Amino acid sequence: MDEVRQHKYVLDESEMPTTWYNLVPDLPSPPPPALHPGTLQPAGPEDFAPLFPMDLILQEVSQERYIDIPGPVLDVYRQWRPSPLFRAHRLEEALGTPARIYYKYEGVSPAGSHKPNTAVPQAYYNKLAGVKKLTTETGAGQWGTALSFACALFDLECEVWQVGSSYDAKPYRRLMMEVFGGKVHRSPSELTEAGRRLGADPKNWSGSLGIAISEAVEVAATNDDVRYALGSVLNHVLMHQTIIGEEAILQLAKAGDTPTHIVGCTGGGSNFAGLTFPFLREKLAGNITPRVIAAEPASCPSLTRGVYAYDFGDTAGMTPLMKMHTLGHDFIPDPIHAGGLRYHGMAPLISHIYELGMIEAESVAQTECFSAAVQFARTEGIVPAPEPTHAIALAIREALKAKETGEETVILTALCGHGHFDLAAYDEYLNGRMVDNELTDEMFAAALATIPSVPVG
Ligand SMILES: *Cc1c(COP(=O)(O)O)cnc(C)c1O
C-alpha cells in the first residue's frame, strides 16, 4: 500500500477546550423543571442541597452557555486529554462502504471510559465544599471506578453500591475500585433501609441501578459531611462530558470533514450528550445538518418504548421527580452485559430534545451489538465496552445503507470505553451462549403502572 492514510487526529494539550458547553440556553424551549415529590412544586436548590454541593447545583440550573473548567480539573484532564479521534479506515474497507467513519475514543482515560470527565470535577467541587465522603451507585463498574479514581486525587472517601448482577459477574471491576481506594458493596445491601426493604423481594436480588441509587442517596441524605455523586442523567453531568464533542469538532476540522450522522449509545445519556451537544449547537446555528441518533438496548429501551412522564430517578422513590422518558422506576431490565445502559430512565435534557425532534433513537439487540463489536475489534484493534457496541452497530447499519444508496455519508461516533473487563460477555457471544430476549408490551406494563401521576400544570 503506497497511499499514506491518516488514522488519528490528535490535539496538543494546549489546544484542549477550557470551557464546558451548556445546551439549555440555546434550546427553543426550556426543559420542564424537576419537582419536589411531596409538594409537586419545582424543586429549588435547597431540595438538592443534602445531595450535592452548591457549585454543582448552580451548574444544574445554569443559563450560561459556557462554564469555565477549573484549573485543577484541567490539570487532571491533561493526563489523558485531548483524547484521540480515529478514522475507521479498516472497518470501512471490511464493510465495503463509501461512508467515512470516525470514532472519538474515551477508553484512554485511567478508568477506561468517559466517566472521569465528570467524576473529576464532581470530586473537585465536593472537596471545595468541605465534603468528606462521596457515595454512589455503579452498574457495570465504570462509574464507580471513575469516581474512586477522582476521590483518590482529591483526598475524599468513596463508597460505592454496585448492582448485584454486576458485582457477581465483574470481580475485576470491584478490585479496580478498591485499588483506587473505593469501598464497594453489593446492592441491594443490608446497610441501608432501602436495600433491606427492596432486597426482601426476590425479583430485586440481581439489583438494578435504581436500587443502588436509592442506597447511595439514603446514606448521603442522612449524613452531614457525605454527598452523593451521579454518573449520568443530570444536566451538570451531561455538561461536563461536552469536552468530548468540543474536541471532536476541532479534530474533524483537521480532517476536513463534516458529519452527516452522529450516533452514540444512551444509558442515562451522558456520553451521547457529551459528543452531540456541541454539534447540536452548530446545527441550531445553521452551520451543519447531521442526523443525530441515540442507540439504546432493545432490553432497556427508554426512548423508543418508554413514556415521557414525571418519574423518580431511583427505585425507592427518594429523588425529586424528573420529566423523562422512563420505563417506570420499578423496571428491572434483563441482566444484559451492557450494565451501563440498564437504567429505567433517560436524562431529562435528552428526553426533552427527543420530544422537540432534535434527535432520533433506535434500539439494538445484544447479538447484533456483539457481532458489530467483534468486526470492529478485528479491524480497528480495540475491544469495545458492551455499551458503545450499540453505537457501533448503528454506525455499521448506516454505513451499509450508504453502500446501497451511494449517498455521501460521514459517521461520527463515541467509542466511550474499552471492554477489557467485559471479556466474559465476549466469551458468551463467541461461544454461542448469547441470546436476545423479545420483550412484550405486557412485560413493560407492570413497571409503567408505577409511574406516579402528576397533575398537569
Ligand atoms: C456508564 C457508561 C455508559 C452509559 O452511560 P451514559 O451516561 O449513557 O453515557 C456507556 N458507556 C460506557 C463505557 C459507560 O461507562
mmCIF file of N, CA and C in Angstrom, residues 40-129:
data_model
loop_
_atom_site.group_PDB
_atom_site.id
_atom_site.type_symbol
_atom_site.label_atom_id
_atom_site.label_comp_id
_atom_site.label_asym_id
_atom_site.label_seq_id
_atom_site.Cartn_x
_atom_site.Cartn_y
_atom_site.Cartn_z
ATOM 1 N N LEU A 40 -44.940 18.707 44.781
ATOM 2 C CA LEU A 40 -45.065 18.762 43.312
ATOM 3 C C LEU A 40 -44.779 20.169 42.767
ATOM 4 N N GLN A 41 -44.116 20.994 43.581
ATOM 5 C CA GLN A 41 -43.653 22.303 43.109
ATOM 6 C C GLN A 41 -42.248 22.130 42.536
ATOM 7 N N PRO A 42 -41.845 23.033 41.612
ATOM 8 C CA PRO A 42 -40.477 22.935 41.089
ATOM 9 C C PRO A 42 -39.452 22.857 42.222
ATOM 10 N N ALA A 43 -38.536 21.899 42.132
ATOM 11 C CA ALA A 43 -37.538 21.715 43.181
ATOM 12 C C ALA A 43 -36.544 22.869 43.137
ATOM 13 N N GLY A 44 -36.253 23.441 44.299
ATOM 14 C CA GLY A 44 -35.291 24.541 44.382
ATOM 15 C C GLY A 44 -33.939 24.013 44.802
ATOM 16 N N PRO A 45 -32.935 24.912 44.771
ATOM 17 C CA PRO A 45 -31.581 24.490 45.165
ATOM 18 C C PRO A 45 -31.567 23.791 46.526
ATOM 19 N N GLU A 46 -32.430 24.262 47.463
ATOM 20 C CA GLU A 46 -32.409 23.679 48.811
ATOM 21 C C GLU A 46 -32.841 22.208 48.803
ATOM 22 N N ASP A 47 -33.660 21.822 47.794
ATOM 23 C CA ASP A 47 -34.082 20.423 47.714
ATOM 24 C C ASP A 47 -32.928 19.504 47.308
ATOM 25 N N PHE A 48 -31.959 20.089 46.627
ATOM 26 C CA PHE A 48 -30.814 19.285 46.174
ATOM 27 C C PHE A 48 -29.626 19.380 47.137
ATOM 28 N N ALA A 49 -29.695 20.353 48.055
ATOM 29 C CA ALA A 49 -28.535 20.628 48.907
ATOM 30 C C ALA A 49 -28.088 19.438 49.766
ATOM 31 N N PRO A 50 -29.002 18.573 50.231
ATOM 32 C CA PRO A 50 -28.498 17.419 51.003
ATOM 33 C C PRO A 50 -27.659 16.461 50.158
ATOM 34 N N LEU A 51 -27.803 16.556 48.829
ATOM 35 C CA LEU A 51 -27.131 15.583 47.963
ATOM 36 C C LEU A 51 -25.907 16.133 47.251
ATOM 37 N N PHE A 52 -25.956 17.426 46.872
ATOM 38 C CA PHE A 52 -24.886 17.962 46.014
ATOM 39 C C PHE A 52 -24.348 19.279 46.571
ATOM 40 N N PRO A 53 -23.074 19.582 46.285
ATOM 41 C CA PRO A 53 -22.538 20.890 46.695
ATOM 42 C C PRO A 53 -23.128 21.992 45.806
ATOM 43 N N MET A 54 -23.164 23.234 46.341
ATOM 44 C CA MET A 54 -23.856 24.328 45.649
ATOM 45 C C MET A 54 -23.286 24.615 44.253
ATOM 46 N N ASP A 55 -21.984 24.494 44.078
ATOM 47 C CA ASP A 55 -21.403 24.756 42.747
ATOM 48 C C ASP A 55 -22.055 23.867 41.688
ATOM 49 N N LEU A 56 -22.291 22.606 42.032
ATOM 50 C CA LEU A 56 -22.887 21.679 41.052
ATOM 51 C C LEU A 56 -24.378 21.946 40.892
ATOM 52 N N ILE A 57 -25.051 22.335 41.971
ATOM 53 C CA ILE A 57 -26.484 22.670 41.866
ATOM 54 C C ILE A 57 -26.653 23.869 40.931
ATOM 55 N N LEU A 58 -25.766 24.851 41.066
ATOM 56 C CA LEU A 58 -25.859 26.034 40.194
ATOM 57 C C LEU A 58 -25.587 25.669 38.739
ATOM 58 N N GLN A 59 -24.662 24.744 38.524
ATOM 59 C CA GLN A 59 -24.440 24.279 37.144
ATOM 60 C C GLN A 59 -25.676 23.542 36.618
ATOM 61 N N GLU A 60 -26.348 22.829 37.508
ATOM 62 C CA GLU A 60 -27.531 22.057 37.121
ATOM 63 C C GLU A 60 -28.620 22.960 36.541
ATOM 64 N N VAL A 61 -28.745 24.158 37.091
ATOM 65 C CA VAL A 61 -29.821 25.063 36.650
ATOM 66 C C VAL A 61 -29.272 26.251 35.855
ATOM 67 N N SER A 62 -28.014 26.169 35.446
ATOM 68 C CA SER A 62 -27.366 27.318 34.820
ATOM 69 C C SER A 62 -27.985 27.695 33.472
ATOM 70 N N GLN A 63 -27.996 28.987 33.193
ATOM 71 C CA GLN A 63 -28.428 29.506 31.892
ATOM 72 C C GLN A 63 -27.238 30.047 31.103
ATOM 73 N N GLU A 64 -26.022 29.874 31.643
ATOM 74 C CA GLU A 64 -24.812 30.301 30.924
ATOM 75 C C GLU A 64 -24.504 29.301 29.819
ATOM 76 N N ARG A 65 -24.101 29.793 28.659
ATOM 77 C CA ARG A 65 -23.782 28.870 27.566
ATOM 78 C C ARG A 65 -22.454 28.157 27.809
ATOM 79 N N TYR A 66 -21.509 28.865 28.419
ATOM 80 C CA TYR A 66 -20.187 28.261 28.638
ATOM 81 C C TYR A 66 -19.795 28.412 30.094
ATOM 82 N N ILE A 67 -19.218 27.376 30.637
ATOM 83 C CA ILE A 67 -18.739 27.415 32.022
ATOM 84 C C ILE A 67 -17.260 27.035 32.018
ATOM 85 N N ASP A 68 -16.446 27.889 32.662
ATOM 86 C CA ASP A 68 -15.002 27.643 32.704
ATOM 87 C C ASP A 68 -14.695 26.360 33.464
ATOM 88 N N ILE A 69 -13.825 25.555 32.897
ATOM 89 C CA ILE A 69 -13.365 24.358 33.601
ATOM 90 C C ILE A 69 -12.274 24.801 34.576
ATOM 91 N N PRO A 70 -12.429 24.502 35.886
ATOM 92 C CA PRO A 70 -11.431 24.968 36.865
ATOM 93 C C PRO A 70 -10.026 24.426 36.557
ATOM 94 N N GLY A 71 -9.019 25.230 36.874
ATOM 95 C CA GLY A 71 -7.632 24.854 36.610
ATOM 96 C C GLY A 71 -7.243 23.472 37.122
ATOM 97 N N PRO A 72 -7.577 23.139 38.394
ATOM 98 C CA PRO A 72 -7.179 21.817 38.903
ATOM 99 C C PRO A 72 -7.844 20.674 38.129
ATOM 100 N N VAL A 73 -9.031 20.934 37.569
ATOM 101 C CA VAL A 73 -9.706 19.901 36.775
ATOM 102 C C VAL A 73 -9.009 19.762 35.419
ATOM 103 N N LEU A 74 -8.697 20.916 34.801
ATOM 104 C CA LEU A 74 -7.955 20.876 33.524
ATOM 105 C C LEU A 74 -6.649 20.110 33.700
ATOM 106 N N ASP A 75 -6.019 20.340 34.852
ATOM 107 C CA ASP A 75 -4.732 19.701 35.103
ATOM 108 C C ASP A 75 -4.871 18.177 35.128
ATOM 109 N N VAL A 76 -5.962 17.682 35.696
ATOM 110 C CA VAL A 76 -6.179 16.228 35.694
ATOM 111 C C VAL A 76 -6.565 15.760 34.289
ATOM 112 N N TYR A 77 -7.461 16.501 33.647
ATOM 113 C CA TYR A 77 -7.860 16.136 32.273
ATOM 114 C C TYR A 77 -6.627 15.923 31.382
ATOM 115 N N ARG A 78 -5.624 16.774 31.551
ATOM 116 C CA ARG A 78 -4.467 16.719 30.635
ATOM 117 C C ARG A 78 -3.700 15.408 30.722
ATOM 118 N N GLN A 79 -3.973 14.636 31.773
ATOM 119 C CA GLN A 79 -3.290 13.338 31.862
ATOM 120 C C GLN A 79 -3.650 12.452 30.662
ATOM 121 N N TRP A 80 -4.908 12.526 30.179
ATOM 122 C CA TRP A 80 -5.299 11.692 29.025
ATOM 123 C C TRP A 80 -5.989 12.477 27.914
ATOM 124 N N ARG A 81 -6.333 13.737 28.168
ATOM 125 C CA ARG A 81 -6.990 14.554 27.152
ATOM 126 C C ARG A 81 -5.957 15.462 26.489
ATOM 127 N N PRO A 82 -6.268 15.971 25.302
ATOM 128 C CA PRO A 82 -7.380 15.606 24.434
ATOM 129 C C PRO A 82 -7.292 14.129 24.028
ATOM 130 N N SER A 83 -8.453 13.486 23.947
ATOM 131 C CA SER A 83 -8.480 12.074 23.543
ATOM 132 C C SER A 83 -8.471 11.999 22.010
ATOM 133 N N PRO A 84 -7.987 10.881 21.467
ATOM 134 C CA PRO A 84 -7.841 10.809 20.007
ATOM 135 C C PRO A 84 -9.166 10.628 19.262
ATOM 136 N N LEU A 85 -9.207 11.150 18.048
ATOM 137 C CA LEU A 85 -10.284 10.848 17.100
ATOM 138 C C LEU A 85 -9.665 9.961 16.025
ATOM 139 N N PHE A 86 -10.304 8.818 15.773
ATOM 140 C CA PHE A 86 -9.784 7.894 14.761
ATOM 141 C C PHE A 86 -10.691 7.861 13.545
ATOM 142 N N ARG A 87 -10.100 7.679 12.387
ATOM 143 C CA ARG A 87 -10.860 7.336 11.187
ATOM 144 C C ARG A 87 -10.775 5.813 11.048
ATOM 145 N N ALA A 88 -11.950 5.163 10.908
ATOM 146 C CA ALA A 88 -12.005 3.693 10.899
ATOM 147 C C ALA A 88 -11.790 3.151 9.488
ATOM 148 N N HIS A 89 -10.626 3.441 8.911
ATOM 149 C CA HIS A 89 -10.357 3.012 7.529
ATOM 150 C C HIS A 89 -10.572 1.516 7.325
ATOM 151 N N ARG A 90 -10.040 0.707 8.263
ATOM 152 C CA ARG A 90 -10.080 -0.742 8.037
ATOM 153 C C ARG A 90 -11.490 -1.307 8.221
ATOM 154 N N LEU A 91 -12.249 -0.719 9.106
ATOM 155 C CA LEU A 91 -13.650 -1.136 9.248
ATOM 156 C C LEU A 91 -14.423 -0.762 7.976
ATOM 157 N N GLU A 92 -14.191 0.444 7.476
ATOM 158 C CA GLU A 92 -14.859 0.869 6.230
ATOM 159 C C GLU A 92 -14.561 -0.124 5.112
ATOM 160 N N GLU A 93 -13.296 -0.513 5.003
ATOM 161 C CA GLU A 93 -12.899 -1.458 3.953
ATOM 162 C C GLU A 93 -13.602 -2.794 4.108
ATOM 163 N N ALA A 94 -13.647 -3.278 5.368
ATOM 164 C CA ALA A 94 -14.286 -4.576 5.616
ATOM 165 C C ALA A 94 -15.772 -4.514 5.259
ATOM 166 N N LEU A 95 -16.378 -3.354 5.462
ATOM 167 C CA LEU A 95 -17.800 -3.197 5.148
ATOM 168 C C LEU A 95 -18.016 -2.921 3.660
ATOM 169 N N GLY A 96 -16.944 -2.546 2.986
ATOM 170 C CA GLY A 96 -17.067 -2.188 1.577
ATOM 171 C C GLY A 96 -17.934 -0.963 1.373
ATOM 172 N N THR A 97 -17.857 -0.050 2.318
ATOM 173 C CA THR A 97 -18.741 1.123 2.263
ATOM 174 C C THR A 97 -17.978 2.366 1.804
ATOM 175 N N PRO A 98 -18.666 3.241 1.066
ATOM 176 C CA PRO A 98 -18.053 4.525 0.747
ATOM 177 C C PRO A 98 -18.139 5.512 1.917
ATOM 178 N N ALA A 99 -18.905 5.154 2.965
ATOM 179 C CA ALA A 99 -19.053 6.055 4.117
ATOM 180 C C ALA A 99 -17.711 6.228 4.816
ATOM 181 N N ARG A 100 -17.501 7.414 5.358
ATOM 182 C CA ARG A 100 -16.320 7.640 6.192
ATOM 183 C C ARG A 100 -16.778 7.570 7.651
ATOM 184 N N ILE A 101 -16.081 6.769 8.441
ATOM 185 C CA ILE A 101 -16.491 6.548 9.835
ATOM 186 C C ILE A 101 -15.389 7.051 10.767
ATOM 187 N N TYR A 102 -15.776 7.905 11.699
ATOM 188 C CA TYR A 102 -14.835 8.416 12.702
ATOM 189 C C TYR A 102 -15.316 8.016 14.093
ATOM 190 N N TYR A 103 -14.371 7.696 14.972
ATOM 191 C CA TYR A 103 -14.779 7.455 16.358
ATOM 192 C C TYR A 103 -13.858 8.175 17.328
ATOM 193 N N LYS A 104 -14.484 8.789 18.303
ATOM 194 C CA LYS A 104 -13.767 9.507 19.354
ATOM 195 C C LYS A 104 -13.579 8.513 20.488
ATOM 196 N N TYR A 105 -12.325 8.259 20.843
ATOM 197 C CA TYR A 105 -12.037 7.171 21.788
ATOM 198 C C TYR A 105 -11.789 7.674 23.208
ATOM 199 N N GLU A 106 -12.712 7.316 24.115
ATOM 200 C CA GLU A 106 -12.597 7.748 25.514
ATOM 201 C C GLU A 106 -11.993 6.659 26.412
ATOM 202 N N GLY A 107 -11.668 5.509 25.803
ATOM 203 C CA GLY A 107 -11.090 4.418 26.589
ATOM 204 C C GLY A 107 -9.668 4.702 27.059
ATOM 205 N N VAL A 108 -9.095 5.836 26.631
ATOM 206 C CA VAL A 108 -7.721 6.171 27.044
ATOM 207 C C VAL A 108 -7.654 6.765 28.456
ATOM 208 N N SER A 109 -8.805 6.995 29.088
ATOM 209 C CA SER A 109 -8.777 7.580 30.440
ATOM 210 C C SER A 109 -8.336 6.521 31.456
ATOM 211 N N PRO A 110 -7.921 6.951 32.674
ATOM 212 C CA PRO A 110 -7.483 5.976 33.678
ATOM 213 C C PRO A 110 -8.544 4.932 34.013
ATOM 214 N N ALA A 111 -9.825 5.300 33.948
ATOM 215 C CA ALA A 111 -10.887 4.339 34.253
ATOM 216 C C ALA A 111 -11.304 3.546 33.019
ATOM 217 N N GLY A 112 -10.808 3.948 31.861
ATOM 218 C CA GLY A 112 -11.134 3.223 30.633
ATOM 219 C C GLY A 112 -12.452 3.621 29.993
ATOM 220 N N SER A 113 -13.031 4.748 30.414
ATOM 221 C CA SER A 113 -14.289 5.220 29.833
ATOM 222 C C SER A 113 -14.338 6.744 29.917
ATOM 223 N N HIS A 114 -15.473 7.300 29.444
ATOM 224 C CA HIS A 114 -15.657 8.756 29.513
ATOM 225 C C HIS A 114 -15.966 9.238 30.928
ATOM 226 N N LYS A 115 -16.259 8.363 31.870
ATOM 227 C CA LYS A 115 -16.776 8.773 33.171
ATOM 228 C C LYS A 115 -15.864 9.732 33.970
ATOM 229 N N PRO A 116 -14.533 9.600 33.880
ATOM 230 C CA PRO A 116 -13.723 10.558 34.643
ATOM 231 C C PRO A 116 -13.934 12.020 34.233
ATOM 232 N N ASN A 117 -14.471 12.264 33.021
ATOM 233 C CA ASN A 117 -14.712 13.653 32.612
ATOM 234 C C ASN A 117 -15.639 14.381 33.577
ATOM 235 N N THR A 118 -16.552 13.645 34.207
ATOM 236 C CA THR A 118 -17.413 14.270 35.216
ATOM 237 C C THR A 118 -17.020 13.878 36.644
ATOM 238 N N ALA A 119 -16.436 12.695 36.818
ATOM 239 C CA ALA A 119 -16.036 12.286 38.180
ATOM 240 C C ALA A 119 -15.021 13.280 38.751
ATOM 241 N N VAL A 120 -14.098 13.733 37.913
ATOM 242 C CA VAL A 120 -13.042 14.626 38.405
ATOM 243 C C VAL A 120 -13.623 15.975 38.853
ATOM 244 N N PRO A 121 -14.415 16.671 38.022
ATOM 245 C CA PRO A 121 -14.992 17.919 38.540
ATOM 246 C C PRO A 121 -15.938 17.705 39.717
ATOM 247 N N GLN A 122 -16.675 16.611 39.743
ATOM 248 C CA GLN A 122 -17.579 16.393 40.890
ATOM 249 C C GLN A 122 -16.781 16.226 42.180
ATOM 250 N N ALA A 123 -15.699 15.473 42.113
ATOM 251 C CA ALA A 123 -14.863 15.320 43.314
ATOM 252 C C ALA A 123 -14.266 16.672 43.700
ATOM 253 N N TYR A 124 -13.815 17.421 42.705
ATOM 254 C CA TYR A 124 -13.193 18.726 42.966
ATOM 255 C C TYR A 124 -14.162 19.678 43.686
ATOM 256 N N TYR A 125 -15.387 19.827 43.159
ATOM 257 C CA TYR A 125 -16.343 20.769 43.772
ATOM 258 C C TYR A 125 -16.770 20.298 45.156
ATOM 259 N N ASN A 126 -16.877 18.997 45.362
ATOM 260 C CA ASN A 126 -17.224 18.497 46.693
ATOM 261 C C ASN A 126 -16.108 18.773 47.688
ATOM 262 N N LYS A 127 -14.861 18.604 47.234
ATOM 263 C CA LYS A 127 -13.726 18.879 48.111
ATOM 264 C C LYS A 127 -13.731 20.354 48.527
ATOM 265 N N LEU A 128 -13.973 21.245 47.537
ATOM 266 C CA LEU A 128 -14.032 22.683 47.832
ATOM 267 C C LEU A 128 -15.089 22.982 48.894
ATOM 268 N N ALA A 129 -16.199 22.222 48.852
ATOM 269 C CA ALA A 129 -17.319 22.470 49.773
ATOM 270 C C ALA A 129 -17.098 21.810 51.134
#
